[in-house]
Amino acid sequence: MRIDIITCLPKLLEGPFSDSILKRAQEKELVEIHVHDLRTYSKHKQRSIDDYAYGGGAGMVLQIEPIAAAIDDLKSQRTYDEVIYMSPDGEQFTQTLANQLALKGNLLILCGHYKGVDERVRQHYITKEISIGDYVISGGELAAAVVTDAIIRLLPGVLSDETSALTDSYQDGLLAPPVYSRPAEFKGLKVPDVLLSGHAANIEKWRFEQAVKRTEERRPDLLKKE
């Protein structure tokens, strides 16, 4: 898989992609992540990429020209399965969507900024819009990092135990059950006996029941989707 990200703030993405799971996935050559500075596609001396909105109003708008130039340049080098725009009014990002995108080959992600991008970009260049939640952050960079992380950890070979991703919250429509580790007792707080029993069937039954219970308590809306 290859993921290209277009942004006007490339330094914001240096940290997320240079450590932990995402770093190891790149070192193993299981994925390529390339961050492109939108300002390099500007025709202006000052490398400006934004301008005032037609019709007035507060805030600046990312212009269509540098974005179109960036997307056209990258698409001339390879085919993309999706050209994604990170937007607060896009499709809600879910584990199901992460699973679908993890099956793709090449993804191109555009990060918005300021008041967003010229609407013509969304109409003619974008194939999918994604939101990570019903709130607004300063730009699409952190949202793009979230989406990238969620996708890459699903790729075969990225996690040392490939079954780990399959037992994450939301994979089966439920929240994950409680987990415990050593010591078995800490200041009178004990690990449930069933987890120490060694009885695999009973442990799986307990985990399922706990997952259902936790989902009912914290995210009953997930159960209503069934």
C-alpha positions as protocol buffer text, in pm:
chain_id: "A"
residue {
  index: 1
  type: MET
  ca { x: 0 y: 0 z: 0 }
}
residue {
  index: 2
  type: ARG
  ca { x: 103 y: 359 z: -66 }
}
residue {
  index: 3
  type: ILE
  ca { x: -55 y: 662 z: 101 }
}
residue {
  index: 4
  type: ASP
  ca { x: 18 y: 1013 z: -26 }
}
residue {
  index: 5
  type: ILE
  ca { x: -87 y: 1310 z: 184 }
}
residue {
  index: 6
  type: ILE
  ca { x: -112 y: 1668 z: 54 }
}
residue {
  index: 7
  type: THR
  ca { x: -86 y: 1934 z: 323 }
}
residue {
  index: 8
  type: CYS
  ca { x: 21 y: 2293 z: 375 }
}
residue {
  index: 9
  type: LEU
  ca { x: 171 y: 2195 z: 713 }
}
residue {
  index: 10
  type: PRO
  ca { x: 390 y: 1888 z: 647 }
}
residue {
  index: 11
  type: LYS
  ca { x: 579 y: 1920 z: 978 }
}
residue {
  index: 12
  type: LEU
  ca { x: 258 y: 1837 z: 1166 }
}
residue {
  index: 13
  type: LEU
  ca { x: 281 y: 1485 z: 1025 }
}
residue {
  index: 14
  type: GLU
  ca { x: 646 y: 1414 z: 1100 }
}
residue {
  index: 15
  type: GLY
  ca { x: 581 y: 1281 z: 1451 }
}
residue {
  index: 16
  type: PRO
  ca { x: 292 y: 1039 z: 1387 }
}
residue {
  index: 17
  type: PHE
  ca { x: 471 y: 863 z: 1103 }
}
residue {
  index: 18
  type: SER
  ca { x: 819 y: 841 z: 1254 }
}
residue {
  index: 19
  type: ASP
  ca { x: 756 y: 623 z: 1558 }
}
residue {
  index: 20
  type: SER
  ca { x: 594 y: 303 z: 1682 }
}
residue {
  index: 21
  type: ILE
  ca { x: 375 y: 88 z: 1455 }
}
residue {
  index: 22
  type: LEU
  ca { x: 371 y: 324 z: 1157 }
}
residue {
  index: 23
  type: LYS
  ca { x: 750 y: 354 z: 1158 }
}
residue {
  index: 24
  type: ARG
  ca { x: 794 y: -25 z: 1173 }
}
residue {
  index: 25
  type: ALA
  ca { x: 541 y: -79 z: 895 }
}
residue {
  index: 26
  type: GLN
  ca { x: 744 y: 148 z: 667 }
}
residue {
  index: 27
  type: GLU
  ca { x: 1072 y: -14 z: 766 }
}
residue {
  index: 28
  type: LYS
  ca { x: 925 y: -354 z: 678 }
}
residue {
  index: 29
  type: GLU
  ca { x: 820 y: -205 z: 342 }
}
residue {
  index: 30
  type: LEU
  ca { x: 459 y: -301 z: 407 }
}
residue {
  index: 31
  type: VAL
  ca { x: 346 y: 54 z: 332 }
}
residue {
  index: 32
  type: GLU
  ca { x: 483 y: 376 z: 187 }
}
residue {
  index: 33
  type: ILE
  ca { x: 375 y: 709 z: 335 }
}
residue {
  index: 34
  type: HIS
  ca { x: 465 y: 1024 z: 144 }
}
residue {
  index: 35
  type: VAL
  ca { x: 381 y: 1375 z: 265 }
}
residue {
  index: 36
  type: HIS
  ca { x: 369 y: 1651 z: 2 }
}
residue {
  index: 37
  type: ASP
  ca { x: 391 y: 2021 z: 79 }
}
residue {
  index: 38
  type: LEU
  ca { x: 108 y: 2198 z: -104 }
}
residue {
  index: 39
  type: ARG
  ca { x: 311 y: 2520 z: -114 }
}
residue {
  index: 40
  type: THR
  ca { x: 556 y: 2366 z: -363 }
}
residue {
  index: 41
  type: TYR
  ca { x: 272 y: 2372 z: -616 }
}
residue {
  index: 42
  type: SER
  ca { x: 202 y: 2743 z: -572 }
}
residue {
  index: 43
  type: LYS
  ca { x: 278 y: 2978 z: -861 }
}
residue {
  index: 44
  type: HIS
  ca { x: 325 y: 3277 z: -630 }
}
residue {
  index: 45
  type: LYS
  ca { x: 662 y: 3410 z: -518 }
}
residue {
  index: 46
  type: GLN
  ca { x: 553 y: 3391 z: -155 }
}
residue {
  index: 47
  type: ARG
  ca { x: 421 y: 3038 z: -217 }
}
residue {
  index: 48
  type: SER
  ca { x: 76 y: 3147 z: -103 }
}
residue {
  index: 49
  type: ILE
  ca { x: -200 y: 2890 z: -143 }
}
residue {
  index: 50
  type: ASP
  ca { x: -503 y: 3068 z: 4 }
}
residue {
  index: 51
  type: ASP
  ca { x: -718 y: 3370 z: -71 }
}
residue {
  index: 52
  type: TYR
  ca { x: -1030 y: 3548 z: 51 }
}
residue {
  index: 53
  type: ALA
  ca { x: -1366 y: 3384 z: -6 }
}
residue {
  index: 54
  type: TYR
  ca { x: -1590 y: 3520 z: -281 }
}
residue {
  index: 55
  type: GLY
  ca { x: -1893 y: 3682 z: -124 }
}
residue {
  index: 56
  type: GLY
  ca { x: -1705 y: 3790 z: 185 }
}
residue {
  index: 57
  type: GLY
  ca { x: -1698 y: 3639 z: 530 }
}
residue {
  index: 58
  type: ALA
  ca { x: -1432 y: 3550 z: 783 }
}
residue {
  index: 59
  type: GLY
  ca { x: -1143 y: 3317 z: 708 }
}
residue {
  index: 60
  type: MET
  ca { x: -934 y: 3220 z: 408 }
}
residue {
  index: 61
  type: VAL
  ca { x: -992 y: 2945 z: 151 }
}
residue {
  index: 62
  type: LEU
  ca { x: -739 y: 2705 z: 0 }
}
residue {
  index: 63
  type: GLN
  ca { x: -728 y: 2782 z: -373 }
}
residue {
  index: 64
  type: ILE
  ca { x: -807 y: 2531 z: -644 }
}
residue {
  index: 65
  type: GLU
  ca { x: -494 y: 2592 z: -857 }
}
residue {
  index: 66
  type: PRO
  ca { x: -222 y: 2452 z: -627 }
}
residue {
  index: 67
  type: ILE
  ca { x: -445 y: 2165 z: -515 }
}
residue {
  index: 68
  type: ALA
  ca { x: -529 y: 2070 z: -873 }
}
residue {
  index: 69
  type: ALA
  ca { x: -162 y: 2089 z: -967 }
}
residue {
  index: 70
  type: ALA
  ca { x: -65 y: 1862 z: -676 }
}
residue {
  index: 71
  type: ILE
  ca { x: -333 y: 1603 z: -745 }
}
residue {
  index: 72
  type: ASP
  ca { x: -268 y: 1603 z: -1120 }
}
residue {
  index: 73
  type: ASP
  ca { x: 105 y: 1560 z: -1062 }
}
residue {
  index: 74
  type: LEU
  ca { x: 61 y: 1263 z: -830 }
}
residue {
  index: 75
  type: LYS
  ca { x: -206 y: 1101 z: -1048 }
}
residue {
  index: 76
  type: SER
  ca { x: 28 y: 1126 z: -1348 }
}
residue {
  index: 77
  type: GLN
  ca { x: 268 y: 897 z: -1161 }
}
residue {
  index: 78
  type: ARG
  ca { x: 24 y: 629 z: -1040 }
}
residue {
  index: 79
  type: THR
  ca { x: -341 y: 533 z: -1013 }
}
residue {
  index: 80
  type: TYR
  ca { x: -525 y: 599 z: -687 }
}
residue {
  index: 81
  type: ASP
  ca { x: -813 y: 391 z: -558 }
}
residue {
  index: 82
  type: GLU
  ca { x: -949 y: 690 z: -367 }
}
residue {
  index: 83
  type: VAL
  ca { x: -875 y: 1062 z: -349 }
}
residue {
  index: 84
  type: ILE
  ca { x: -987 y: 1151 z: 3 }
}
residue {
  index: 85
  type: TYR
  ca { x: -1062 y: 1490 z: 152 }
}
residue {
  index: 86
  type: MET
  ca { x: -1058 y: 1518 z: 531 }
}
residue {
  index: 87
  type: SER
  ca { x: -1364 y: 1727 z: 615 }
}
residue {
  index: 88
  type: PRO
  ca { x: -1590 y: 1773 z: 920 }
}
residue {
  index: 89
  type: ASP
  ca { x: -1893 y: 1716 z: 697 }
}
residue {
  index: 90
  type: GLY
  ca { x: -1761 y: 1400 z: 533 }
}
residue {
  index: 91
  type: GLU
  ca { x: -1863 y: 1039 z: 593 }
}
residue {
  index: 92
  type: GLN
  ca { x: -1811 y: 938 z: 955 }
}
residue {
  index: 93
  type: PHE
  ca { x: -1491 y: 734 z: 988 }
}
residue {
  index: 94
  type: THR
  ca { x: -1561 y: 389 z: 1133 }
}
residue {
  index: 95
  type: GLN
  ca { x: -1381 y: 61 z: 1176 }
}
residue {
  index: 96
  type: THR
  ca { x: -1583 y: -75 z: 884 }
}
residue {
  index: 97
  type: LEU
  ca { x: -1454 y: 203 z: 659 }
}
residue {
  index: 98
  type: ALA
  ca { x: -1099 y: 145 z: 786 }
}
residue {
  index: 99
  type: ASN
  ca { x: -1134 y: -223 z: 693 }
}
residue {
  index: 100
  type: GLN
  ca { x: -1252 y: -129 z: 343 }
}
residue {
  index: 101
  type: LEU
  ca { x: -971 y: 118 z: 283 }
}
residue {
  index: 102
  type: ALA
  ca { x: -711 y: -132 z: 410 }
}
residue {
  index: 103
  type: LEU
  ca { x: -795 y: -347 z: 107 }
}
residue {
  index: 104
  type: LYS
  ca { x: -700 y: -70 z: -135 }
}
residue {
  index: 105
  type: GLY
  ca { x: -366 y: -22 z: -307 }
}
residue {
  index: 106
  type: ASN
  ca { x: -297 y: 351 z: -334 }
}
residue {
  index: 107
  type: LEU
  ca { x: -470 y: 629 z: -142 }
}
residue {
  index: 108
  type: LEU
  ca { x: -434 y: 1005 z: -182 }
}
residue {
  index: 109
  type: ILE
  ca { x: -543 y: 1223 z: 111 }
}
residue {
  index: 110
  type: LEU
  ca { x: -595 y: 1599 z: 95 }
}
residue {
  index: 111
  type: CYS
  ca { x: -583 y: 1793 z: 422 }
}
residue {
  index: 112
  type: GLY
  ca { x: -804 y: 2098 z: 447 }
}
residue {
  index: 113
  type: HIS
  ca { x: -711 y: 2413 z: 634 }
}
residue {
  index: 114
  type: TYR
  ca { x: -849 y: 2759 z: 714 }
}
residue {
  index: 115
  type: LYS
  ca { x: -1217 y: 2764 z: 606 }
}
residue {
  index: 116
  type: GLY
  ca { x: -1163 y: 2465 z: 378 }
}
residue {
  index: 117
  type: VAL
  ca { x: -1093 y: 2418 z: 9 }
}
residue {
  index: 118
  type: ASP
  ca { x: -1250 y: 2571 z: -298 }
}
residue {
  index: 119
  type: GLU
  ca { x: -1572 y: 2375 z: -359 }
}
residue {
  index: 120
  type: ARG
  ca { x: -1464 y: 2292 z: -714 }
}
residue {
  index: 121
  type: VAL
  ca { x: -1190 y: 2071 z: -569 }
}
residue {
  index: 122
  type: ARG
  ca { x: -1452 y: 1868 z: -384 }
}
residue {
  index: 123
  type: GLN
  ca { x: -1677 y: 1846 z: -687 }
}
residue {
  index: 124
  type: HIS
  ca { x: -1419 y: 1743 z: -947 }
}
residue {
  index: 125
  type: TYR
  ca { x: -1113 y: 1594 z: -775 }
}
residue {
  index: 126
  type: ILE
  ca { x: -1231 y: 1417 z: -461 }
}
residue {
  index: 127
  type: THR
  ca { x: -1380 y: 1067 z: -463 }
}
residue {
  index: 128
  type: LYS
  ca { x: -1447 y: 1031 z: -90 }
}
residue {
  index: 129
  type: GLU
  ca { x: -1483 y: 1274 z: 202 }
}
residue {
  index: 130
  type: ILE
  ca { x: -1413 y: 1153 z: 556 }
}
residue {
  index: 131
  type: SER
  ca { x: -1475 y: 1304 z: 900 }
}
residue {
  index: 132
  type: ILE
  ca { x: -1329 y: 1167 z: 1223 }
}
residue {
  index: 133
  type: GLY
  ca { x: -1604 y: 1320 z: 1435 }
}
residue {
  index: 134
  type: ASP
  ca { x: -1864 y: 1588 z: 1483 }
}
residue {
  index: 135
  type: TYR
  ca { x: -1622 y: 1862 z: 1579 }
}
residue {
  index: 136
  type: VAL
  ca { x: -1376 y: 2096 z: 1409 }
}
residue {
  index: 137
  type: ILE
  ca { x: -997 y: 2095 z: 1446 }
}
residue {
  index: 138
  type: SER
  ca { x: -745 y: 2337 z: 1300 }
}
residue {
  index: 139
  type: GLY
  ca { x: -673 y: 2135 z: 988 }
}
residue {
  index: 140
  type: GLY
  ca { x: -698 y: 1794 z: 827 }
}
residue {
  index: 141
  type: GLU
  ca { x: -346 y: 1681 z: 920 }
}
residue {
  index: 142
  type: LEU
  ca { x: -426 y: 1518 z: 1253 }
}
residue {
  index: 143
  type: ALA
  ca { x: -740 y: 1364 z: 1105 }
}
residue {
  index: 144
  type: ALA
  ca { x: -533 y: 1223 z: 817 }
}
residue {
  index: 145
  type: ALA
  ca { x: -290 y: 1075 z: 1069 }
}
residue {
  index: 146
  type: VAL
  ca { x: -578 y: 907 z: 1253 }
}
residue {
  index: 147
  type: VAL
  ca { x: -716 y: 755 z: 934 }
}
residue {
  index: 148
  type: THR
  ca { x: -371 y: 645 z: 817 }
}
residue {
  index: 149
  type: ASP
  ca { x: -295 y: 477 z: 1150 }
}
residue {
  index: 150
  type: ALA
  ca { x: -630 y: 296 z: 1157 }
}
residue {
  index: 151
  type: ILE
  ca { x: -575 y: 163 z: 805 }
}
residue {
  index: 152
  type: ILE
  ca { x: -211 y: 60 z: 832 }
}
residue {
  index: 153
  type: ARG
  ca { x: -246 y: -142 z: 1154 }
}
residue {
  index: 154
  type: LEU
  ca { x: -488 y: -368 z: 964 }
}
residue {
  index: 155
  type: LEU
  ca { x: -235 y: -461 z: 695 }
}
residue {
  index: 156
  type: PRO
  ca { x: -98 y: -817 z: 717 }
}
residue {
  index: 157
  type: GLY
  ca { x: 239 y: -825 z: 892 }
}
residue {
  index: 158
  type: VAL
  ca { x: 213 y: -482 z: 1056 }
}
residue {
  index: 159
  type: LEU
  ca { x: 116 y: -609 z: 1401 }
}
residue {
  index: 160
  type: SER
  ca { x: 331 y: -882 z: 1556 }
}
residue {
  index: 161
  type: ASP
  ca { x: 12 y: -1073 z: 1641 }
}
residue {
  index: 162
  type: GLU
  ca { x: -219 y: -1041 z: 1342 }
}
residue {
  index: 163
  type: THR
  ca { x: -520 y: -1155 z: 1544 }
}
residue {
  index: 164
  type: SER
  ca { x: -484 y: -848 z: 1765 }
}
residue {
  index: 165
  type: ALA
  ca { x: -656 y: -616 z: 1517 }
}
residue {
  index: 166
  type: LEU
  ca { x: -942 y: -861 z: 1480 }
}
residue {
  index: 167
  type: THR
  ca { x: -1025 y: -834 z: 1851 }
}
residue {
  index: 168
  type: ASP
  ca { x: -1025 y: -455 z: 1865 }
}
residue {
  index: 169
  type: SER
  ca { x: -1329 y: -254 z: 1959 }
}
residue {
  index: 170
  type: TYR
  ca { x: -1585 y: -219 z: 1677 }
}
residue {
  index: 171
  type: GLN
  ca { x: -1453 y: -508 z: 1468 }
}
residue {
  index: 172
  type: ASP
  ca { x: -1754 y: -722 z: 1565 }
}
residue {
  index: 173
  type: GLY
  ca { x: -1988 y: -433 z: 1638 }
}
residue {
  index: 174
  type: LEU
  ca { x: -1901 y: -438 z: 2009 }
}
residue {
  index: 175
  type: LEU
  ca { x: -1662 y: -257 z: 2237 }
}
residue {
  index: 176
  type: ALA
  ca { x: -1366 y: -463 z: 2352 }
}
residue {
  index: 177
  type: PRO
  ca { x: -1398 y: -643 z: 2690 }
}
residue {
  index: 178
  type: PRO
  ca { x: -1184 y: -548 z: 2995 }
}
residue {
  index: 179
  type: VAL
  ca { x: -823 y: -668 z: 2991 }
}
residue {
  index: 180
  type: TYR
  ca { x: -589 y: -751 z: 3280 }
}
residue {
  index: 181
  type: SER
  ca { x: -220 y: -830 z: 3329 }
}
residue {
  index: 182
  type: ARG
  ca { x: 21 y: -920 z: 3612 }
}
residue {
  index: 183
  type: PRO
  ca { x: 6 y: -910 z: 3909 }
}
residue {
  index: 184
  type: ALA
  ca { x: -306 y: -1119 z: 3970 }
}
residue {
  index: 185
  type: GLU
  ca { x: -377 y: -913 z: 4283 }
}
residue {
  index: 186
  type: PHE
  ca { x: -285 y: -552 z: 4356 }
}
residue {
  index: 187
  type: LYS
  ca { x: -383 y: -386 z: 4684 }
}
residue {
  index: 188
  type: GLY
  ca { x: -680 y: -618 z: 4716 }
}
residue {
  index: 189
  type: LEU
  ca { x: -789 y: -569 z: 4353 }
}
residue {
  index: 190
  type: LYS
  ca { x: -809 y: -912 z: 4190 }
}
residue {
  index: 191
  type: VAL
  ca { x: -816 y: -1034 z: 3832 }
}
residue {
  index: 192
  type: PRO
  ca { x: -1141 y: -1225 z: 3758 }
}
residue {
  index: 193
  type: ASP
  ca { x: -1095 y: -1594 z: 3841 }
}
residue {
  index: 194
  type: VAL
  ca { x: -1212 y: -1709 z: 3500 }
}
residue {
  index: 195
  type: LEU
  ca { x: -911 y: -1543 z: 3332 }
}
residue {
  index: 196
  type: LEU
  ca { x: -678 y: -1745 z: 3555 }
}
residue {
  index: 197
  type: SER
  ca { x: -863 y: -2073 z: 3499 }
}
residue {
  index: 198
  type: GLY
  ca { x: -696 y: -2172 z: 3174 }
}
residue {
  index: 199
  type: HIS
  ca { x: -1036 y: -2282 z: 3040 }
}
residue {
  index: 200
  type: ALA
  ca { x: -1039 y: -2131 z: 2689 }
}
residue {
  index: 201
  type: ALA
  ca { x: -1413 y: -2175 z: 2624 }
}
residue {
  index: 202
  type: ASN
  ca { x: -1512 y: -2017 z: 2954 }
}
residue {
  index: 203
  type: ILE
  ca { x: -1270 y: -1729 z: 2898 }
}
residue {
  index: 204
  type: GLU
  ca { x: -1413 y: -1657 z: 2551 }
}
residue {
  index: 205
  type: LYS
  ca { x: -1767 y: -1673 z: 2689 }
}
residue {
  index: 206
  type: TRP
  ca { x: -1675 y: -1429 z: 2967 }
}
residue {
  index: 207
  type: ARG
  ca { x: -1509 y: -1192 z: 2721 }
}
residue {
  index: 208
  type: PHE
  ca { x: -1811 y: -1192 z: 2492 }
}
residue {
  index: 209
  type: GLU
  ca { x: -2050 y: -1129 z: 2780 }
}
residue {
  index: 210
  type: GLN
  ca { x: -1832 y: -846 z: 2908 }
}
residue {
  index: 211
  type: ALA
  ca { x: -1809 y: -693 z: 2560 }
}
residue {
  index: 212
  type: VAL
  ca { x: -2188 y: -696 z: 2528 }
}
residue {
  index: 213
  type: LYS
  ca { x: -2227 y: -551 z: 2879 }
}
residue {
  index: 214
  type: ARG
  ca { x: -1977 y: -273 z: 2816 }
}
residue {
  index: 215
  type: THR
  ca { x: -2138 y: -189 z: 2483 }
}
residue {
  index: 216
  type: GLU
  ca { x: -2484 y: -176 z: 2642 }
}
residue {
  index: 217
  type: GLU
  ca { x: -2355 y: 59 z: 2911 }
}
residue {
  index: 218
  type: ARG
  ca { x: -2137 y: 288 z: 2701 }
}
residue {
  index: 219
  type: ARG
  ca { x: -2247 y: 263 z: 2337 }
}
residue {
  index: 220
  type: PRO
  ca { x: -2601 y: 119 z: 2318 }
}
residue {
  index: 221
  type: ASP
  ca { x: -2633 y: 282 z: 1975 }
}
residue {
  index: 222
  type: LEU
  ca { x: -2398 y: 16 z: 1838 }
}
residue {
  index: 223
  type: LEU
  ca { x: -2636 y: -261 z: 1938 }
}
residue {
  index: 224
  type: LYS
  ca { x: -2929 y: -82 z: 1772 }
}
residue {
  index: 225
  type: LYS
  ca { x: -2744 y: -101 z: 1439 }
}
residue {
  index: 226
  type: GLU
  ca { x: -2767 y: -479 z: 1436 }
}
